[in-house]
Amino acid sequence: MVEAIQVDTMERVVSLCKRRGIILQSSEIYGGLASCWDYGPYGVLLKNNVKRAWWRTVVQAREDMVGLDAAILMRPEVWHASGHIETFHDPLVDCKSCKQRFRADQLISANCPVCGGELTEPRNFNLMFKTFMGPVEDSAALVYLRPETAQGIFVNFRNVMTATRRKPPFGIAQIGKAFRNEITPGNFTFRTREFEQMEIEYFCPPEEADAIWERWVEERFRWYRDLGIRSEQLRKRQQSATELAHYARATVDIEYRFPFGWSELEGIANRTDYDLAQHSRHSGQDLSYFDEETKQHYLPYVVEPSAGADRATLAFLVDAFAEQSDDKGEIRTVLQLHHQLAPIKVAILPLSKKPELTEPARRIAEALRAWWTVEFDVTGSIGKRYRRQDEIGTPYCLTLDFASLDDHAVTIRDRDSMCQERVPVVDVIPYLQEKLATKITNLQSDTIFSK
Ligand code: ATP
């Protein structure tokens, strides 16, 4: 029963996403392309906010991090060195009767889970997408779409370190698309063949790696909680020795309890010096760091917090989704998104279509646009307009009524408490800055120069 309700939640989130243009099926007018999704107008705002929140926390707010945006296409040697050409595959089996394909490691019985038919022997299926560079489609022109953003960081390690005059411990962060020809994509945007990663490679002296890894696990866990995910829906799970990737010494997965079960949002791995050693060997370039103090060369260890932007966005959506019945017994669908993540921060809703109200309302909207994403909506009853904003998670709705023309004040409604406050128009911006936590506080000389 509980499961049925939860599966239902997933369906409702998917249908809300479609109805409100948050996430849409790719190529829908041609029947859709399996497991590919497009982020619509609200979806792109939401996902950008997720990526910005990540960047702000892991790059902007830290002294020891810098950013990078590497190309998707790289020399094929990179994927030999990283081990992806030799080992990045899943065991694939086909049903001899119904022809369906499965990942052998995900099956519980020896027969087809759909029709009970006999399965073929497992064969390795490499998950990398291949394409050709230039006009000739031969093996010399073969390139891969990157299956992770991490390698772009490793191959740039030395250049970035030199150019930014860094020394370990320091990290490089990157957000970008990755592609995996997954055998069994599914659960909406949870597992797709094209997705976006938010990855950090944190380079450190080997003896500091274990402690640094533990700190990153805590910091990354806190990030999801700080952005509003309920703690009981989040957990850390340490991978067992048999689960660990060939390069990892230890990995903790941060998991979210989706309606389809506990599933990984992010993995934090101690990758040792595996990657830099491999790239040194394959490229013939020395990627070690020379420590001026100890006069020693060493290959830094790497701690890698690797998250998915789409999975995080899906977790924020599912966690924020609520259906509440109001005093009239009507169901209100609301996305209780953290203010930082909400696609639209303020909706401006004049109570009448008459120019006496719409003109000043538009002027307010215009002024607020300098600060926030704002939507202006004049169509339908005010109840309907509130509901439309609740559904996309808009934290504040500002209404203008005929009394506003006399008292020069507006009403601001809070999405979560549904409380309304009358605010003089001259105070609207500071009021929203306070509520949306965008108020800038001045430096205080006694704090700055305190001993
Ligand atoms: P899974 O076990 O779910 O396949 P993974 O352990 O292979 O994931 P990693 O290689 O550690 O994933 O990638 C880091 C992150 O990238 C994952 O935690 C996830 O958020 C995201 N990710 C990986 N594969 C996909 C995918 N097919 N679709 C969407 N996001 C993905």
Short mmCIF file of C-alpha atoms and ligand atoms in Angstrom, two decimals:
data_model
loop_
_atom_site.label_atom_id
_atom_site.label_comp_id
_atom_site.label_asym_id
_atom_site.label_seq_id
_atom_site.Cartn_x
_atom_site.Cartn_y
_atom_site.Cartn_z
CA MET A 1 0.00 0.00 0.00
CA VAL A 2 2.73 2.44 1.04
CA GLU A 3 4.64 1.54 -2.09
CA ALA A 4 1.58 2.13 -4.27
CA ILE A 5 1.16 5.61 -2.79
CA GLN A 6 4.84 6.36 -3.34
CA VAL A 7 4.86 5.18 -6.94
CA ASP A 8 1.88 7.41 -7.36
CA THR A 9 3.95 10.34 -6.03
CA MET A 10 6.50 9.74 -8.76
CA GLU A 11 3.76 9.71 -11.39
CA ARG A 12 2.35 12.93 -10.02
CA VAL A 13 5.71 14.64 -10.08
CA VAL A 14 6.26 13.50 -13.68
CA SER A 15 2.82 14.72 -14.70
CA LEU A 16 3.32 18.07 -12.92
CA CYS A 17 6.64 18.46 -14.72
CA LYS A 18 4.98 17.88 -18.05
CA ARG A 19 1.90 20.01 -17.37
CA ARG A 20 3.92 23.00 -16.19
CA GLY A 21 6.77 22.69 -18.66
CA ILE A 22 9.38 21.82 -16.05
CA ILE A 23 10.72 18.68 -17.76
CA LEU A 24 9.49 17.47 -21.14
CA GLN A 25 10.03 14.38 -23.24
CA SER A 26 12.70 14.92 -25.88
CA SER A 27 11.45 14.95 -29.51
CA GLU A 28 7.91 14.44 -28.25
CA ILE A 29 6.19 15.41 -31.49
CA TYR A 30 8.01 12.49 -33.15
CA GLY A 31 6.96 10.03 -30.49
CA GLY A 32 9.74 10.85 -28.02
CA LEU A 33 13.31 9.60 -27.68
CA ALA A 34 13.62 7.06 -24.90
CA SER A 35 15.32 8.29 -21.72
CA CYS A 36 16.06 11.75 -23.13
CA TRP A 37 14.46 14.76 -21.47
CA ASP A 38 14.32 18.49 -22.13
CA TYR A 39 14.20 21.05 -19.36
CA GLY A 40 11.41 23.52 -20.09
CA PRO A 41 11.25 27.17 -18.98
CA TYR A 42 10.84 26.46 -15.25
CA GLY A 43 13.04 23.37 -15.39
CA VAL A 44 16.01 25.21 -16.82
CA LEU A 45 15.70 27.85 -14.09
CA LEU A 46 15.50 25.16 -11.42
CA LYS A 47 18.43 23.15 -12.71
CA ASN A 48 20.53 26.28 -13.21
CA ASN A 49 19.77 27.22 -9.60
CA VAL A 50 20.91 23.76 -8.46
CA LYS A 51 24.15 24.13 -10.43
CA ARG A 52 24.68 27.68 -9.17
CA ALA A 53 24.09 26.62 -5.57
CA TRP A 54 26.67 23.88 -6.01
CA TRP A 55 29.19 26.23 -7.63
CA ARG A 56 28.65 28.85 -4.95
CA THR A 57 29.30 26.34 -2.18
CA VAL A 58 32.20 24.41 -3.64
CA VAL A 59 34.01 27.10 -5.66
CA GLN A 60 32.95 30.65 -4.77
CA ALA A 61 32.85 30.12 -1.01
CA ARG A 62 36.22 28.35 -0.81
CA GLU A 63 39.74 29.55 -1.09
CA ASP A 64 41.08 26.16 -2.15
CA MET A 65 38.94 25.56 -5.25
CA VAL A 66 39.01 26.70 -8.87
CA GLY A 67 36.71 25.97 -11.79
CA LEU A 68 37.11 24.41 -15.23
CA ASP A 69 35.04 23.76 -18.34
CA ALA A 70 36.77 21.11 -20.45
CA ALA A 71 35.69 19.89 -23.89
CA ILE A 72 33.37 16.89 -24.20
CA LEU A 73 35.51 15.34 -26.95
CA MET A 74 39.00 14.27 -25.90
CA ARG A 75 41.85 12.23 -27.33
CA PRO A 76 40.96 8.50 -27.23
CA GLU A 77 44.21 7.89 -25.30
CA VAL A 78 42.54 9.55 -22.31
CA TRP A 79 39.99 6.73 -22.15
CA HIS A 80 42.67 4.07 -22.48
CA ALA A 81 44.57 5.63 -19.60
CA SER A 82 41.49 6.04 -17.42
CA GLY A 83 40.52 2.40 -17.96
CA HIS A 84 37.17 3.24 -19.59
CA ILE A 85 37.90 1.44 -22.87
CA GLU A 86 38.93 -1.75 -21.10
CA THR A 87 36.59 -1.77 -18.12
CA PHE A 88 33.64 0.62 -18.47
CA HIS A 89 31.05 -1.94 -19.38
CA ASP A 90 28.00 -3.64 -18.01
CA PRO A 91 27.14 -7.32 -18.53
CA LEU A 92 24.34 -7.49 -21.07
CA VAL A 93 21.91 -10.40 -21.55
CA ASP A 94 19.10 -10.84 -24.07
CA CYS A 95 15.94 -12.89 -23.66
CA LYS A 96 15.83 -15.52 -26.41
CA SER A 97 11.99 -15.41 -26.45
CA CYS A 98 10.86 -11.81 -26.02
CA LYS A 99 14.19 -10.19 -27.11
CA GLN A 100 14.25 -7.76 -24.16
CA ARG A 101 17.66 -6.67 -22.86
CA PHE A 102 18.79 -6.59 -19.24
CA ARG A 103 21.82 -5.93 -17.11
CA ALA A 104 22.85 -9.35 -15.84
CA ASP A 105 24.01 -7.87 -12.52
CA GLN A 106 20.53 -6.46 -11.85
CA LEU A 107 18.60 -9.70 -12.41
CA ILE A 108 17.43 -11.78 -9.50
CA SER A 109 16.59 -14.95 -11.40
CA ALA A 110 18.35 -16.85 -14.20
CA ASN A 111 15.36 -16.39 -16.50
CA CYS A 112 13.77 -13.39 -18.21
CA PRO A 113 11.90 -11.24 -15.65
CA VAL A 114 9.33 -10.29 -18.31
CA CYS A 115 8.34 -13.61 -19.92
CA GLY A 116 10.37 -16.23 -18.04
CA GLY A 117 12.29 -17.10 -21.22
CA GLU A 118 15.85 -18.34 -21.45
CA LEU A 119 18.61 -15.72 -21.38
CA THR A 120 21.76 -15.51 -23.48
CA GLU A 121 25.20 -15.72 -21.86
CA PRO A 122 26.23 -12.30 -20.50
CA ARG A 123 28.50 -10.29 -22.78
CA ASN A 124 30.29 -7.08 -21.95
CA PHE A 125 28.74 -3.97 -23.37
CA ASN A 126 30.86 -0.81 -23.32
CA LEU A 127 28.83 2.18 -22.15
CA MET A 128 30.72 4.83 -24.11
CA PHE A 129 29.08 6.51 -27.09
CA LYS A 130 31.30 6.58 -30.14
CA THR A 131 31.43 9.07 -32.96
CA PHE A 132 33.85 10.17 -35.67
CA MET A 133 35.79 13.38 -35.90
CA GLY A 134 36.13 14.84 -39.39
CA PRO A 135 34.73 13.59 -42.68
CA VAL A 136 36.23 10.08 -42.74
CA GLU A 137 34.51 7.44 -40.63
CA ASP A 138 37.43 5.14 -39.93
CA SER A 139 39.07 3.93 -36.76
CA ALA A 140 41.67 6.73 -36.86
CA ALA A 141 38.84 9.26 -36.55
CA LEU A 142 37.07 7.47 -33.70
CA VAL A 143 36.33 9.60 -30.64
CA TYR A 144 34.12 9.08 -27.61
CA LEU A 145 31.57 11.29 -25.92
CA ARG A 146 32.94 11.58 -22.38
CA PRO A 147 31.21 9.25 -19.90
CA GLU A 148 32.33 11.48 -16.99
CA THR A 149 33.69 14.97 -16.63
CA ALA A 150 36.48 13.88 -14.26
CA GLN A 151 39.07 13.04 -16.92
CA GLY A 152 38.93 16.58 -18.30
CA ILE A 153 40.11 17.70 -14.87
CA PHE A 154 42.92 15.14 -14.55
CA VAL A 155 44.44 15.96 -17.92
CA ASN A 156 44.36 19.67 -17.06
CA PHE A 157 45.71 19.19 -13.55
CA ARG A 158 49.25 20.38 -14.19
CA ASN A 159 48.26 23.34 -16.38
CA VAL A 160 45.66 24.56 -13.90
CA MET A 161 48.00 24.12 -10.93
CA THR A 162 50.76 26.09 -12.64
CA ALA A 163 48.52 28.80 -14.07
CA THR A 164 46.78 29.46 -10.75
CA ARG A 165 49.95 28.99 -8.63
CA ARG A 166 48.28 26.35 -6.46
CA LYS A 167 49.70 23.54 -4.46
CA PRO A 168 47.98 20.53 -2.95
CA PRO A 169 45.62 20.48 -1.16
CA PHE A 170 43.42 22.24 -3.72
CA GLY A 171 40.57 21.22 -5.95
CA ILE A 172 39.16 21.72 -9.43
CA ALA A 173 35.41 21.76 -10.01
CA GLN A 174 33.52 21.27 -13.21
CA ILE A 175 29.92 21.04 -14.36
CA GLY A 176 29.20 19.46 -17.71
CA LYS A 177 27.44 16.90 -19.83
CA ALA A 178 28.37 13.24 -19.75
CA PHE A 179 27.05 10.38 -21.88
CA ARG A 180 26.58 6.71 -21.09
CA ASN A 181 24.83 4.22 -23.28
CA GLU A 182 23.01 2.75 -20.27
CA ILE A 183 21.36 -0.64 -20.87
CA THR A 184 18.47 0.09 -18.56
CA PRO A 185 17.78 3.81 -18.30
CA GLY A 186 14.65 4.85 -16.46
CA ASN A 187 12.88 6.38 -13.49
CA PHE A 188 12.36 9.65 -15.33
CA THR A 189 15.56 11.73 -15.21
CA PHE A 190 17.22 9.50 -12.62
CA ARG A 191 19.09 7.35 -15.14
CA THR A 192 19.46 8.74 -18.64
CA ARG A 193 21.96 8.37 -21.43
CA GLU A 194 22.81 12.06 -21.55
CA PHE A 195 23.14 13.82 -18.21
CA GLU A 196 25.03 16.49 -16.39
CA GLN A 197 27.62 15.97 -13.71
CA MET A 198 28.95 18.30 -11.04
CA GLU A 199 32.38 16.95 -10.17
CA ILE A 200 35.23 17.93 -7.91
CA GLU A 201 38.71 16.46 -8.05
CA TYR A 202 40.48 17.46 -4.89
CA PHE A 203 44.26 16.93 -5.07
CA CYS A 204 46.01 16.34 -1.78
CA PRO A 205 49.15 14.98 -0.16
CA PRO A 206 48.61 11.19 0.17
CA GLU A 207 48.82 11.23 3.97
CA GLU A 208 45.99 13.79 4.17
CA ALA A 209 43.63 11.98 1.79
CA ASP A 210 41.66 9.91 4.32
CA ALA A 211 40.84 12.86 6.56
CA ILE A 212 40.01 15.08 3.59
CA TRP A 213 37.75 12.37 2.17
CA GLU A 214 35.82 12.23 5.45
CA ARG A 215 35.41 16.00 5.47
CA TRP A 216 34.07 16.03 1.92
CA VAL A 217 31.54 13.32 2.77
CA GLU A 218 30.20 15.51 5.57
CA GLU A 219 30.26 18.70 3.54
CA ARG A 220 28.46 17.22 0.58
CA PHE A 221 25.84 15.58 2.79
CA ARG A 222 25.22 18.91 4.49
CA TRP A 223 24.74 20.66 1.11
CA TYR A 224 21.61 18.64 0.30
CA ARG A 225 20.22 19.21 3.78
CA ASP A 226 20.96 22.94 3.71
CA LEU A 227 19.00 23.18 0.49
CA GLY A 228 15.97 21.71 2.16
CA ILE A 229 16.05 17.94 1.63
CA ARG A 230 14.47 16.28 4.67
CA SER A 231 17.15 14.49 6.67
CA GLU A 232 15.15 11.28 7.01
CA GLN A 233 15.15 11.03 3.21
CA LEU A 234 18.94 11.20 2.98
CA ARG A 235 21.60 8.74 4.01
CA LYS A 236 25.26 7.91 3.56
CA ARG A 237 26.17 4.43 2.48
CA GLN A 238 29.70 3.13 2.36
CA GLN A 239 30.38 0.88 -0.61
CA SER A 240 31.51 -2.65 0.17
CA ALA A 241 34.84 -3.93 -1.14
CA THR A 242 33.10 -5.79 -3.98
CA GLU A 243 31.22 -2.69 -5.14
CA LEU A 244 34.25 -0.39 -5.25
CA ALA A 245 35.47 0.80 -8.64
CA HIS A 246 38.93 -0.45 -9.63
CA TYR A 247 40.50 2.94 -8.85
CA ALA A 248 38.81 3.60 -5.50
CA ARG A 249 40.13 2.94 -2.04
CA ALA A 250 36.89 3.96 -0.33
CA THR A 251 33.59 5.40 -1.52
CA VAL A 252 30.57 6.72 0.30
CA ASP A 253 27.38 7.23 -1.67
CA ILE A 254 24.92 9.88 -0.63
CA GLU A 255 21.51 8.38 -1.28
CA TYR A 256 18.03 9.84 -1.42
CA ARG A 257 14.88 7.87 -0.70
CA PHE A 258 13.09 8.27 -4.03
CA PRO A 259 9.59 6.83 -4.40
CA PHE A 260 11.31 3.90 -6.21
CA GLY A 261 13.73 3.28 -3.33
CA TRP A 262 17.05 4.49 -1.90
CA SER A 263 19.25 5.56 -4.81
CA GLU A 264 22.57 7.30 -5.33
CA LEU A 265 22.76 11.06 -5.74
CA GLU A 266 26.48 11.43 -5.37
CA GLY A 267 29.57 9.32 -4.73
CA ILE A 268 32.56 10.56 -2.75
CA ALA A 269 35.59 8.45 -3.59
CA ASN A 270 39.18 8.33 -2.51
CA ARG A 271 40.75 7.61 -5.91
CA THR A 272 44.32 7.50 -4.58
CA ASP A 273 46.94 8.51 -7.19
CA TYR A 274 45.41 6.13 -9.73
CA ASP A 275 44.40 8.75 -12.29
CA LEU A 276 47.50 10.92 -12.22
CA ALA A 277 49.69 7.79 -12.31
CA GLN A 278 47.80 6.43 -15.31
CA HIS A 279 47.94 9.72 -17.20
CA SER A 280 51.64 10.16 -16.39
CA ARG A 281 52.33 6.69 -17.76
CA HIS A 282 50.18 6.97 -20.89
CA SER A 283 51.10 10.55 -21.83
CA GLY A 284 54.76 10.31 -20.89
CA GLN A 285 54.36 13.59 -18.97
CA ASP A 286 55.39 13.96 -15.37
CA LEU A 287 52.29 14.92 -13.41
CA SER A 288 53.90 14.80 -10.00
CA TYR A 289 54.05 17.79 -7.71
CA PHE A 290 57.37 19.07 -6.40
CA ASP A 291 57.08 20.10 -2.78
CA GLU A 292 59.52 22.98 -2.24
CA GLU A 293 59.57 22.46 1.51
CA THR A 294 60.39 18.75 1.61
CA LYS A 295 62.19 18.82 -1.77
CA GLN A 296 60.24 15.76 -2.81
CA HIS A 297 58.18 14.84 -5.83
CA TYR A 298 54.92 13.05 -5.22
CA LEU A 299 51.72 12.20 -7.09
CA PRO A 300 48.81 13.79 -5.27
CA TYR A 301 45.93 11.61 -4.12
CA VAL A 302 42.50 12.57 -5.35
CA VAL A 303 39.26 12.82 -3.40
CA GLU A 304 36.34 12.98 -5.78
CA PRO A 305 32.86 14.16 -4.83
CA SER A 306 30.91 13.37 -7.99
CA ALA A 307 27.26 14.40 -8.21
CA GLY A 308 24.60 14.39 -10.90
CA ALA A 309 22.86 17.70 -11.63
CA ASP A 310 19.79 15.92 -12.97
CA ARG A 311 19.54 13.50 -10.07
CA ALA A 312 19.95 16.32 -7.56
CA THR A 313 17.27 18.34 -9.37
CA LEU A 314 14.94 15.33 -9.34
CA ALA A 315 15.55 14.78 -5.62
CA PHE A 316 14.81 18.46 -4.86
CA LEU A 317 11.62 18.24 -6.93
CA VAL A 318 10.37 15.02 -5.35
CA ASP A 319 11.23 16.18 -1.85
CA ALA A 320 9.51 19.54 -2.33
CA PHE A 321 6.35 18.03 -3.79
CA ALA A 322 3.35 18.22 -1.47
CA GLU A 323 -0.39 17.97 -1.77
CA GLN A 324 -2.32 19.74 0.98
CA SER A 325 -6.03 20.12 1.41
CA ASP A 326 -7.16 23.66 2.14
CA ASP A 327 -10.00 24.81 4.42
CA LYS A 328 -12.52 24.14 1.65
CA GLY A 329 -11.20 20.60 1.25
CA GLU A 330 -9.57 21.42 -2.08
CA ILE A 331 -6.18 19.96 -2.84
CA ARG A 332 -3.34 22.43 -3.19
CA THR A 333 -0.26 21.12 -5.01
CA VAL A 334 2.83 22.95 -3.87
CA LEU A 335 6.55 22.65 -4.49
CA GLN A 336 8.12 23.68 -1.21
CA LEU A 337 11.46 24.37 -2.81
CA HIS A 338 14.23 26.15 -0.99
CA HIS A 339 14.11 29.85 -1.94
CA GLN A 340 17.50 29.59 -3.62
CA LEU A 341 16.21 26.87 -5.93
CA ALA A 342 12.74 28.19 -6.76
CA PRO A 343 12.54 28.97 -10.51
CA ILE A 344 10.45 32.11 -9.99
CA LYS A 345 11.01 34.10 -6.81
CA VAL A 346 8.15 36.58 -7.02
CA ALA A 347 4.87 36.62 -8.94
CA ILE A 348 3.15 39.94 -9.55
CA LEU A 349 -0.61 39.53 -9.66
CA PRO A 350 -2.79 42.61 -10.17
CA LEU A 351 -6.32 41.86 -8.98
CA SER A 352 -7.90 43.40 -12.03
CA LYS A 353 -7.03 43.63 -15.70
CA LYS A 354 -7.80 47.34 -15.65
CA PRO A 355 -4.82 49.53 -16.61
CA GLU A 356 -5.13 51.43 -13.29
CA LEU A 357 -3.78 48.25 -11.68
CA THR A 358 -1.81 46.54 -14.45
CA GLU A 359 0.32 49.60 -15.21
CA PRO A 360 1.70 50.13 -11.68
CA ALA A 361 1.96 46.31 -11.32
CA ARG A 362 4.12 46.12 -14.44
CA ARG A 363 6.30 48.92 -13.10
CA ILE A 364 6.83 46.94 -9.91
CA ALA A 365 7.62 43.79 -11.92
CA GLU A 366 10.11 45.74 -14.01
CA ALA A 367 11.90 47.02 -10.91
CA LEU A 368 12.02 43.59 -9.26
CA ARG A 369 13.46 41.95 -12.40
CA ALA A 370 16.76 43.67 -11.66
CA TRP A 371 17.02 41.39 -8.63
CA TRP A 372 15.01 38.25 -9.17
CA THR A 373 13.19 36.05 -11.67
CA VAL A 374 9.71 37.49 -11.72
CA GLU A 375 6.49 36.42 -13.38
CA PHE A 376 3.62 38.72 -14.21
CA ASP A 377 0.21 37.04 -14.37
CA VAL A 378 -3.10 38.72 -14.86
CA THR A 379 -5.24 35.86 -16.17
CA GLY A 380 -7.83 33.91 -14.20
CA SER A 381 -9.10 34.25 -10.65
CA ILE A 382 -6.62 35.13 -7.93
CA GLY A 383 -7.14 31.67 -6.39
CA LYS A 384 -6.13 30.01 -9.67
CA ARG A 385 -3.12 32.25 -10.03
CA TYR A 386 -1.94 31.44 -6.49
CA ARG A 387 -2.32 27.75 -7.30
CA ARG A 388 -0.29 28.10 -10.49
CA GLN A 389 2.52 29.74 -8.54
CA ASP A 390 2.35 27.18 -5.71
CA GLU A 391 2.76 24.39 -8.25
CA ILE A 392 6.06 25.79 -9.50
CA GLY A 393 7.24 26.69 -6.01
CA THR A 394 7.16 30.52 -6.18
CA PRO A 395 7.90 31.67 -2.61
CA TYR A 396 6.17 35.08 -2.81
CA CYS A 397 3.12 36.41 -4.61
CA LEU A 398 2.54 40.13 -4.67
CA THR A 399 -0.98 41.41 -5.35
CA LEU A 400 -2.12 44.90 -6.17
CA ASP A 401 -5.72 45.89 -5.47
CA PHE A 402 -7.72 49.07 -5.81
CA ALA A 403 -6.84 50.05 -2.24
CA SER A 404 -3.20 50.06 -3.38
CA LEU A 405 -3.98 53.13 -5.43
CA ASP A 406 -4.80 54.98 -2.20
CA ASP A 407 -2.44 53.50 0.38
CA HIS A 408 0.48 52.79 -2.03
CA ALA A 409 0.88 49.36 -0.49
CA VAL A 410 0.67 45.81 -1.84
CA THR A 411 -0.14 42.42 -0.32
CA ILE A 412 2.60 39.81 -0.19
CA ARG A 413 1.65 36.17 0.33
CA ASP A 414 4.02 33.54 1.61
CA ARG A 415 3.85 30.19 -0.26
CA ASP A 416 4.37 27.98 2.78
CA SER A 417 2.41 29.71 5.55
CA MET A 418 -0.03 31.31 3.08
CA CYS A 419 0.04 34.33 5.41
CA GLN A 420 -0.43 37.69 3.78
CA GLU A 421 1.19 40.96 4.75
CA ARG A 422 0.47 44.48 3.63
CA VAL A 423 3.74 46.10 2.60
CA PRO A 424 4.24 49.73 1.51
CA VAL A 425 5.48 49.75 -2.06
CA VAL A 426 8.65 51.62 -1.02
CA ASP A 427 9.54 48.73 1.30
CA VAL A 428 8.89 45.90 -1.18
CA ILE A 429 12.49 45.44 -2.31
CA PRO A 430 14.08 45.43 1.18
CA TYR A 431 11.21 43.18 2.41
CA LEU A 432 11.89 40.61 -0.32
CA GLN A 433 15.65 40.92 0.09
CA GLU A 434 15.25 40.02 3.73
CA LYS A 435 12.88 37.13 2.98
CA LEU A 436 14.85 35.78 0.04
CA ALA A 437 18.12 36.20 1.92
CA THR A 438 19.68 38.35 -0.77
CA LYS A 439 20.17 41.31 1.53
CA ILE A 440 23.73 42.49 1.39
CA THR A 441 25.28 43.34 4.75
CA ASN A 442 28.12 45.81 4.94
CA LEU A 443 31.52 44.88 6.29
CA GLN A 444 31.81 45.81 9.96
CA SER A 445 35.24 47.23 10.72
CA ASP A 446 35.23 45.95 14.33
CA THR A 447 34.56 42.38 13.11
CA ILE A 448 37.07 42.59 10.28
CA PHE A 449 39.85 43.98 12.45
CA SER A 450 38.99 42.13 15.66
CA LYS A 451 41.99 40.52 17.31
P1 ATP B 1 24.92 4.32 -10.89
O1 ATP B 1 25.48 3.28 -9.95
O2 ATP B 1 23.61 4.88 -10.47
O3 ATP B 1 25.00 3.91 -12.34
P2 ATP B 1 27.51 5.42 -10.87
O4 ATP B 1 28.03 4.97 -9.53
O5 ATP B 1 27.93 4.71 -12.09
O6 ATP B 1 25.92 5.56 -10.81
P3 ATP B 1 29.24 7.64 -11.04
O7 ATP B 1 30.04 7.09 -12.12
O8 ATP B 1 29.81 7.65 -9.65
O9 ATP B 1 27.81 6.96 -11.03
O10 ATP B 1 28.77 9.10 -11.45
C1 ATP B 1 28.63 10.15 -10.52
C2 ATP B 1 27.23 10.71 -10.51
O11 ATP B 1 26.77 10.99 -11.83
C3 ATP B 1 26.18 9.75 -9.93
O12 ATP B 1 26.16 9.82 -8.53
C4 ATP B 1 24.92 10.31 -10.54
O13 ATP B 1 24.41 11.41 -9.78
C5 ATP B 1 25.37 10.82 -11.89
N1 ATP B 1 25.03 9.80 -12.91
C6 ATP B 1 25.75 8.71 -13.26
N2 ATP B 1 25.14 8.02 -14.24
C7 ATP B 1 24.00 8.70 -14.53
C8 ATP B 1 22.94 8.49 -15.46
N3 ATP B 1 22.94 7.48 -16.31
N4 ATP B 1 21.92 9.38 -15.46
C9 ATP B 1 21.91 10.45 -14.62
N5 ATP B 1 22.88 10.69 -13.74
C10 ATP B 1 23.92 9.84 -13.68
#
